[in-house]
C-alpha cells in the first residue's frame, strides 16, 4: 500500500481546514462508498484514498458550477423571449412602455390604449412557468378558442405586476377602464426554439386581435 496516497480521516480534515464536523462527513462518505477508503492494517481506522477524494470534490464543483450557470442563464433566456415579443409588437405597428413590474403593449392610435401586458411570474411560480405571461384585458370580450398552445393554469395573483392601480386594470372592476378580469396566457421559453415559427404566427394573430378590440 502506498502510504502517501492515503491519510486518516482526521489528517485529511486538517489539510482541508475543517474540524470534527468535516471529519464526520468524510467518514460518512467513506462508509457509503462515495469515496474509496481502506483500513489501516491491523486496525479499524479508515484511511481516505486521496485520489478518490479529489475526484469527488472535482465532481461536486462541476455540478455546482453547472447549477449556477443554469440559474444565471434563466433570466437571460426570459429576457430574450421578452425582446422577441416586443420586436413582434413593433413589427405589427405598435409599441411597448416599460413599467416597474410589467410592460404595457400600446396601440399606435389617438387613444394609445393598453391592449395587453407582459408580466413575469412571481418568484413562487417561476419554476412552474419558465417564460412570461401575456395578459389581455376584458376576457369576456374575446372568443379565445384556438390559442390553447398558450393556455395557462395561472391566476392574477401569480403575476409580478398584480400591484397597485394595475391590480384594478387586471381585475376589470371599472376603475382603470376595464370591465372584466384579464385573460392570462403563458409564453414558454420553448418559443425561442427555431422549430416554433407556427406558434409565433399564432401569437401575432392574438396580438392583432387584442389591439383591434381595444381600438
PDB file of C-alpha atoms in Angstrom:
ATOM      1  CA  UNK A   1       0.000   0.000   0.000  1.00  0.00           C
ATOM      2  CA  UNK A   2       1.407   3.418  -0.965  1.00  0.00           C
ATOM      3  CA  UNK A   3       1.002   5.268   2.346  1.00  0.00           C
ATOM      4  CA  UNK A   4       1.450   8.679   0.625  1.00  0.00           C
ATOM      5  CA  UNK A   5      -1.780   8.072  -1.236  1.00  0.00           C
ATOM      6  CA  UNK A   6      -3.811   7.524   1.946  1.00  0.00           C
ATOM      7  CA  UNK A   7      -4.445   9.637   5.002  1.00  0.00           C
ATOM      8  CA  UNK A   8      -6.513   9.203   8.116  1.00  0.00           C
ATOM      9  CA  UNK A   9      -9.863  10.975   8.252  1.00  0.00           C
ATOM     10  CA  UNK A  10      -8.548  13.323  10.931  1.00  0.00           C
ATOM     11  CA  UNK A  11      -5.445  14.300   8.948  1.00  0.00           C
ATOM     12  CA  UNK A  12      -7.461  14.768   5.762  1.00  0.00           C
ATOM     13  CA  UNK A  13      -9.890  17.074   7.556  1.00  0.00           C
ATOM     14  CA  UNK A  14      -6.954  19.093   8.953  1.00  0.00           C
ATOM     15  CA  UNK A  15      -5.472  19.552   5.474  1.00  0.00           C
ATOM     16  CA  UNK A  16      -8.836  20.712   4.177  1.00  0.00           C
ATOM     17  CA  UNK A  17      -9.106  23.198   7.019  1.00  0.00           C
ATOM     18  CA  UNK A  18     -12.010  21.555   8.801  1.00  0.00           C
ATOM     19  CA  UNK A  19     -12.741  20.196  12.232  1.00  0.00           C
ATOM     20  CA  UNK A  20     -14.815  17.409  13.762  1.00  0.00           C
ATOM     21  CA  UNK A  21     -17.819  18.140  11.552  1.00  0.00           C
ATOM     22  CA  UNK A  22     -15.745  17.661   8.408  1.00  0.00           C
ATOM     23  CA  UNK A  23     -14.198  14.532   9.914  1.00  0.00           C
ATOM     24  CA  UNK A  24     -17.687  13.105  10.392  1.00  0.00           C
ATOM     25  CA  UNK A  25     -18.633  13.991   6.828  1.00  0.00           C
ATOM     26  CA  UNK A  26     -15.548  12.349   5.387  1.00  0.00           C
ATOM     27  CA  UNK A  27     -16.166   9.252   7.453  1.00  0.00           C
ATOM     28  CA  UNK A  28     -19.720   9.007   6.155  1.00  0.00           C
ATOM     29  CA  UNK A  29     -18.524   9.437   2.548  1.00  0.00           C
ATOM     30  CA  UNK A  30     -16.041   6.624   3.096  1.00  0.00           C
ATOM     31  CA  UNK A  31     -18.630   4.318   4.680  1.00  0.00           C
ATOM     32  CA  UNK A  32     -21.149   4.981   1.891  1.00  0.00           C
ATOM     33  CA  UNK A  33     -18.579   4.288  -0.817  1.00  0.00           C
ATOM     34  CA  UNK A  34     -18.796   7.782  -2.274  1.00  0.00           C
ATOM     35  CA  UNK A  35     -15.026   7.959  -1.856  1.00  0.00           C
ATOM     36  CA  UNK A  36     -12.694   4.965  -1.613  1.00  0.00           C
ATOM     37  CA  UNK A  37     -11.008   4.049   1.652  1.00  0.00           C
ATOM     38  CA  UNK A  38      -9.058   1.210   3.224  1.00  0.00           C
ATOM     39  CA  UNK A  39      -8.393   0.196   6.816  1.00  0.00           C
ATOM     40  CA  UNK A  40      -5.026   0.773   8.384  1.00  0.00           C
ATOM     41  CA  UNK A  41      -3.593  -2.770   8.640  1.00  0.00           C
ATOM     42  CA  UNK A  42      -4.368  -4.368  11.963  1.00  0.00           C
ATOM     43  CA  UNK A  43      -6.825  -1.624  12.993  1.00  0.00           C
ATOM     44  CA  UNK A  44     -10.339  -0.386  12.259  1.00  0.00           C
ATOM     45  CA  UNK A  45      -9.054   3.105  11.377  1.00  0.00           C
ATOM     46  CA  UNK A  46     -10.176   4.169   7.861  1.00  0.00           C
ATOM     47  CA  UNK A  47      -7.684   5.740   5.500  1.00  0.00           C
ATOM     48  CA  UNK A  48      -9.015   8.036   2.791  1.00  0.00           C
ATOM     49  CA  UNK A  49      -7.924   7.385  -0.793  1.00  0.00           C
ATOM     50  CA  UNK A  50      -6.787  10.909  -1.754  1.00  0.00           C
ATOM     51  CA  UNK A  51      -7.199  10.388  -5.497  1.00  0.00           C
ATOM     52  CA  UNK A  52     -10.804   9.323  -4.952  1.00  0.00           C
ATOM     53  CA  UNK A  53     -11.435  12.305  -2.652  1.00  0.00           C
ATOM     54  CA  UNK A  54     -10.074  14.809  -5.195  1.00  0.00           C
ATOM     55  CA  UNK A  55     -12.219  13.285  -7.928  1.00  0.00           C
ATOM     56  CA  UNK A  56     -15.272  13.516  -5.684  1.00  0.00           C
ATOM     57  CA  UNK A  57     -14.576  17.176  -4.850  1.00  0.00           C
ATOM     58  CA  UNK A  58     -13.961  17.958  -8.520  1.00  0.00           C
ATOM     59  CA  UNK A  59     -17.295  16.408  -9.480  1.00  0.00           C
ATOM     60  CA  UNK A  60     -19.102  18.383  -6.756  1.00  0.00           C
ATOM     61  CA  UNK A  61     -17.522  21.592  -8.010  1.00  0.00           C
ATOM     62  CA  UNK A  62     -18.509  20.848 -11.620  1.00  0.00           C
ATOM     63  CA  UNK A  63     -22.099  20.127 -10.608  1.00  0.00           C
ATOM     64  CA  UNK A  64     -22.238  23.324  -8.550  1.00  0.00           C
ATOM     65  CA  UNK A  65     -20.884  25.368 -11.468  1.00  0.00           C
ATOM     66  CA  UNK A  66     -23.463  23.816 -13.799  1.00  0.00           C
ATOM     67  CA  UNK A  67     -26.300  24.676 -11.410  1.00  0.00           C
ATOM     68  CA  UNK A  68     -25.048  28.248 -11.068  1.00  0.00           C
ATOM     69  CA  UNK A  69     -24.748  28.552 -14.835  1.00  0.00           C
ATOM     70  CA  UNK A  70     -28.290  27.305 -15.358  1.00  0.00           C
ATOM     71  CA  UNK A  71     -29.627  29.725 -12.764  1.00  0.00           C
ATOM     72  CA  UNK A  72     -27.784  32.616 -14.410  1.00  0.00           C
ATOM     73  CA  UNK A  73     -28.977  31.600 -17.882  1.00  0.00           C
ATOM     74  CA  UNK A  74     -32.671  31.504 -16.974  1.00  0.00           C
ATOM     75  CA  UNK A  75     -33.142  35.289 -16.602  1.00  0.00           C
ATOM     76  CA  UNK A  76     -31.208  35.875 -19.828  1.00  0.00           C
ATOM     77  CA  UNK A  77     -33.457  33.456 -21.738  1.00  0.00           C
ATOM     78  CA  UNK A  78     -36.552  35.057 -20.246  1.00  0.00           C
ATOM     79  CA  UNK A  79     -35.280  38.491 -21.257  1.00  0.00           C
ATOM     80  CA  UNK A  80     -34.537  37.171 -24.731  1.00  0.00           C
ATOM     81  CA  UNK A  81     -38.131  35.978 -25.011  1.00  0.00           C
ATOM     82  CA  UNK A  82     -39.442  39.369 -23.889  1.00  0.00           C
ATOM     83  CA  UNK A  83     -37.262  41.072 -26.504  1.00  0.00           C
ATOM     84  CA  UNK A  84     -38.625  38.795 -29.228  1.00  0.00           C
ATOM     85  CA  UNK A  85     -42.212  39.529 -28.216  1.00  0.00           C
ATOM     86  CA  UNK A  86     -41.559  43.286 -28.179  1.00  0.00           C
ATOM     87  CA  UNK A  87     -39.969  43.028 -31.619  1.00  0.00           C
ATOM     88  CA  UNK A  88     -43.158  41.339 -32.821  1.00  0.00           C
ATOM     89  CA  UNK A  89     -45.263  44.114 -31.286  1.00  0.00           C
ATOM     90  CA  UNK A  90     -43.140  46.664 -33.149  1.00  0.00           C
ATOM     91  CA  UNK A  91     -43.464  44.641 -36.352  1.00  0.00           C
ATOM     92  CA  UNK A  92     -47.267  44.875 -36.292  1.00  0.00           C
ATOM     93  CA  UNK A  93     -47.076  48.639 -35.772  1.00  0.00           C
ATOM     94  CA  UNK A  94     -47.483  49.126 -32.055  1.00  0.00           C
ATOM     95  CA  UNK A  95     -45.253  49.990 -29.111  1.00  0.00           C
ATOM     96  CA  UNK A  96     -44.313  48.990 -25.591  1.00  0.00           C
ATOM     97  CA  UNK A  97     -43.967  51.005 -22.391  1.00  0.00           C
ATOM     98  CA  UNK A  98     -41.906  49.598 -19.513  1.00  0.00           C
ATOM     99  CA  UNK A  99     -43.400  49.935 -16.069  1.00  0.00           C
ATOM    100  CA  UNK A 100     -41.833  48.982 -12.748  1.00  0.00           C
ATOM    101  CA  UNK A 101     -43.201  45.418 -12.644  1.00  0.00           C
ATOM    102  CA  UNK A 102     -44.712  44.831 -16.088  1.00  0.00           C
ATOM    103  CA  UNK A 103     -44.682  46.042 -19.694  1.00  0.00           C
ATOM    104  CA  UNK A 104     -47.661  47.718 -21.356  1.00  0.00           C
ATOM    105  CA  UNK A 105     -48.326  46.951 -25.027  1.00  0.00           C
ATOM    106  CA  UNK A 106     -49.904  50.061 -26.504  1.00  0.00           C
ATOM    107  CA  UNK A 107     -51.667  50.609 -29.823  1.00  0.00           C
ATOM    108  CA  UNK A 108     -50.375  53.424 -32.008  1.00  0.00           C
ATOM    109  CA  UNK A 109     -53.606  55.357 -32.305  1.00  0.00           C
ATOM    110  CA  UNK A 110     -55.185  58.519 -30.965  1.00  0.00           C
ATOM    111  CA  UNK A 111     -56.319  56.652 -27.843  1.00  0.00           C
ATOM    112  CA  UNK A 112     -52.960  54.974 -27.054  1.00  0.00           C
ATOM    113  CA  UNK A 113     -54.837  52.343 -25.107  1.00  0.00           C
ATOM    114  CA  UNK A 114     -53.072  49.421 -23.466  1.00  0.00           C
ATOM    115  CA  UNK A 115     -54.211  46.311 -25.329  1.00  0.00           C
ATOM    116  CA  UNK A 116     -52.049  43.777 -23.480  1.00  0.00           C
ATOM    117  CA  UNK A 117     -49.356  43.443 -20.856  1.00  0.00           C
ATOM    118  CA  UNK A 118     -46.293  41.265 -20.327  1.00  0.00           C
ATOM    119  CA  UNK A 119     -45.637  40.015 -16.802  1.00  0.00           C
ATOM    120  CA  UNK A 120     -43.002  37.886 -15.160  1.00  0.00           C
ATOM    121  CA  UNK A 121     -44.337  35.217 -12.811  1.00  0.00           C
ATOM    122  CA  UNK A 122     -43.940  35.861  -9.119  1.00  0.00           C
ATOM    123  CA  UNK A 123     -40.991  34.081  -7.556  1.00  0.00           C
ATOM    124  CA  UNK A 124     -43.239  31.400  -6.066  1.00  0.00           C
ATOM    125  CA  UNK A 125     -44.397  30.355  -9.566  1.00  0.00           C
ATOM    126  CA  UNK A 126     -41.229  30.989 -11.572  1.00  0.00           C
ATOM    127  CA  UNK A 127     -40.249  27.296 -11.662  1.00  0.00           C
ATOM    128  CA  UNK A 128     -43.660  26.196 -12.904  1.00  0.00           C
ATOM    129  CA  UNK A 129     -43.871  28.972 -15.516  1.00  0.00           C
ATOM    130  CA  UNK A 130     -40.466  29.294 -17.136  1.00  0.00           C
ATOM    131  CA  UNK A 131     -41.326  32.053 -19.604  1.00  0.00           C
ATOM    132  CA  UNK A 132     -43.510  35.144 -19.330  1.00  0.00           C
ATOM    133  CA  UNK A 133     -47.229  35.865 -19.120  1.00  0.00           C
ATOM    134  CA  UNK A 134     -49.155  37.681 -21.829  1.00  0.00           C
ATOM    135  CA  UNK A 135     -52.271  39.267 -20.322  1.00  0.00           C
ATOM    136  CA  UNK A 136     -55.255  40.561 -22.308  1.00  0.00           C
ATOM    137  CA  UNK A 137     -57.848  42.793 -20.629  1.00  0.00           C
ATOM    138  CA  UNK A 138     -61.595  42.148 -20.676  1.00  0.00           C
ATOM    139  CA  UNK A 139     -61.541  38.417 -21.366  1.00  0.00           C
ATOM    140  CA  UNK A 140     -65.339  38.422 -21.740  1.00  0.00           C
ATOM    141  CA  UNK A 141     -64.904  40.412 -24.965  1.00  0.00           C
ATOM    142  CA  UNK A 142     -62.896  37.687 -26.700  1.00  0.00           C
ATOM    143  CA  UNK A 143     -63.506  34.377 -28.363  1.00  0.00           C
ATOM    144  CA  UNK A 144     -60.122  32.948 -27.436  1.00  0.00           C
ATOM    145  CA  UNK A 145     -60.574  29.429 -28.788  1.00  0.00           C
ATOM    146  CA  UNK A 146     -57.681  28.369 -30.970  1.00  0.00           C
ATOM    147  CA  UNK A 147     -54.973  29.633 -28.651  1.00  0.00           C
ATOM    148  CA  UNK A 148     -54.695  26.553 -26.453  1.00  0.00           C
ATOM    149  CA  UNK A 149     -50.935  26.434 -27.099  1.00  0.00           C
ATOM    150  CA  UNK A 150     -50.602  29.355 -24.702  1.00  0.00           C
ATOM    151  CA  UNK A 151     -53.130  28.202 -22.117  1.00  0.00           C
ATOM    152  CA  UNK A 152     -52.066  28.903 -18.528  1.00  0.00           C
ATOM    153  CA  UNK A 153     -53.338  27.456 -15.287  1.00  0.00           C
ATOM    154  CA  UNK A 154     -52.474  30.691 -13.521  1.00  0.00           C
ATOM    155  CA  UNK A 155     -54.312  33.359 -11.574  1.00  0.00           C
ATOM    156  CA  UNK A 156     -53.946  37.118 -11.467  1.00  0.00           C
ATOM    157  CA  UNK A 157     -52.148  36.848  -8.135  1.00  0.00           C
ATOM    158  CA  UNK A 158     -49.368  34.893  -9.891  1.00  0.00           C
ATOM    159  CA  UNK A 159     -48.401  37.982 -11.898  1.00  0.00           C
ATOM    160  CA  UNK A 160     -45.491  40.134 -10.798  1.00  0.00           C
ATOM    161  CA  UNK A 161     -47.457  43.190 -11.914  1.00  0.00           C
ATOM    162  CA  UNK A 162     -50.518  42.426  -9.804  1.00  0.00           C
ATOM    163  CA  UNK A 163     -49.695  45.543  -7.896  1.00  0.00           C
ATOM    164  CA  UNK A 164     -51.155  48.938  -7.007  1.00  0.00           C
ATOM    165  CA  UNK A 165     -53.558  50.522  -9.509  1.00  0.00           C
ATOM    166  CA  UNK A 166     -52.652  47.897 -12.108  1.00  0.00           C
ATOM    167  CA  UNK A 167     -54.460  45.309  -9.975  1.00  0.00           C
ATOM    168  CA  UNK A 168     -57.703  47.158 -10.813  1.00  0.00           C
ATOM    169  CA  UNK A 169     -56.878  47.023 -14.534  1.00  0.00           C
ATOM    170  CA  UNK A 170     -56.267  43.284 -14.287  1.00  0.00           C
ATOM    171  CA  UNK A 171     -59.485  42.606 -12.395  1.00  0.00           C
ATOM    172  CA  UNK A 172     -61.691  44.645 -14.697  1.00  0.00           C
ATOM    173  CA  UNK A 173     -63.602  46.394 -11.918  1.00  0.00           C
ATOM    174  CA  UNK A 174     -64.191  49.546 -13.968  1.00  0.00           C
ATOM    175  CA  UNK A 175     -61.709  51.706 -12.062  1.00  0.00           C
ATOM    176  CA  UNK A 176     -58.956  51.562 -14.732  1.00  0.00           C
ATOM    177  CA  UNK A 177     -61.050  51.303 -17.883  1.00  0.00           C
ATOM    178  CA  UNK A 178     -61.538  47.528 -17.966  1.00  0.00           C
ATOM    179  CA  UNK A 179     -64.818  45.764 -17.310  1.00  0.00           C
ATOM    180  CA  UNK A 180     -63.986  42.057 -16.823  1.00  0.00           C
ATOM    181  CA  UNK A 181     -60.987  40.105 -15.499  1.00  0.00           C
ATOM    182  CA  UNK A 182     -57.965  39.739 -17.727  1.00  0.00           C
ATOM    183  CA  UNK A 183     -57.096  36.580 -19.631  1.00  0.00           C
ATOM    184  CA  UNK A 184     -53.676  35.070 -18.889  1.00  0.00           C
ATOM    185  CA  UNK A 185     -51.550  33.287 -21.483  1.00  0.00           C
ATOM    186  CA  UNK A 186     -48.191  31.635 -20.823  1.00  0.00           C
ATOM    187  CA  UNK A 187     -45.428  32.163 -23.368  1.00  0.00           C
ATOM    188  CA  UNK A 188     -42.856  29.427 -22.585  1.00  0.00           C
ATOM    189  CA  UNK A 189     -39.127  29.616 -23.231  1.00  0.00           C
ATOM    190  CA  UNK A 190     -39.563  26.885 -25.847  1.00  0.00           C
ATOM    191  CA  UNK A 191     -40.880  29.633 -28.123  1.00  0.00           C
ATOM    192  CA  UNK A 192     -37.236  30.559 -28.653  1.00  0.00           C
ATOM    193  CA  UNK A 193     -36.664  27.272 -30.466  1.00  0.00           C
ATOM    194  CA  UNK A 194     -36.239  27.642 -34.252  1.00  0.00           C
ATOM    195  CA  UNK A 195     -38.916  24.943 -34.660  1.00  0.00           C
ATOM    196  CA  UNK A 196     -41.711  27.111 -33.249  1.00  0.00           C
ATOM    197  CA  UNK A 197     -42.408  29.551 -36.075  1.00  0.00           C
ATOM    198  CA  UNK A 198     -46.049  28.437 -36.248  1.00  0.00           C
ATOM    199  CA  UNK A 199     -46.544  29.469 -32.633  1.00  0.00           C
ATOM    200  CA  UNK A 200     -45.071  32.891 -33.371  1.00  0.00           C
ATOM    201  CA  UNK A 201     -47.645  33.286 -36.142  1.00  0.00           C
ATOM    202  CA  UNK A 202     -50.372  32.319 -33.668  1.00  0.00           C
ATOM    203  CA  UNK A 203     -49.051  34.838 -31.156  1.00  0.00           C
ATOM    204  CA  UNK A 204     -49.002  37.534 -33.835  1.00  0.00           C
ATOM    205  CA  UNK A 205     -52.670  36.868 -34.634  1.00  0.00           C
ATOM    206  CA  UNK A 206     -53.529  37.017 -30.938  1.00  0.00           C
ATOM    207  CA  UNK A 207     -51.827  40.393 -30.517  1.00  0.00           C
ATOM    208  CA  UNK A 208     -53.584  41.805 -33.577  1.00  0.00           C
ATOM    209  CA  UNK A 209     -56.983  40.657 -32.256  1.00  0.00           C
ATOM    210  CA  UNK A 210     -56.236  42.146 -28.829  1.00  0.00           C
ATOM    211  CA  UNK A 211     -55.271  45.514 -30.259  1.00  0.00           C
ATOM    212  CA  UNK A 212     -58.325  45.727 -32.521  1.00  0.00           C
ATOM    213  CA  UNK A 213     -60.604  45.007 -29.572  1.00  0.00           C
ATOM    214  CA  UNK A 214     -59.116  47.918 -27.651  1.00  0.00           C
ATOM    215  CA  UNK A 215     -59.083  50.256 -30.634  1.00  0.00           C
TER     216      UNK A 215
END
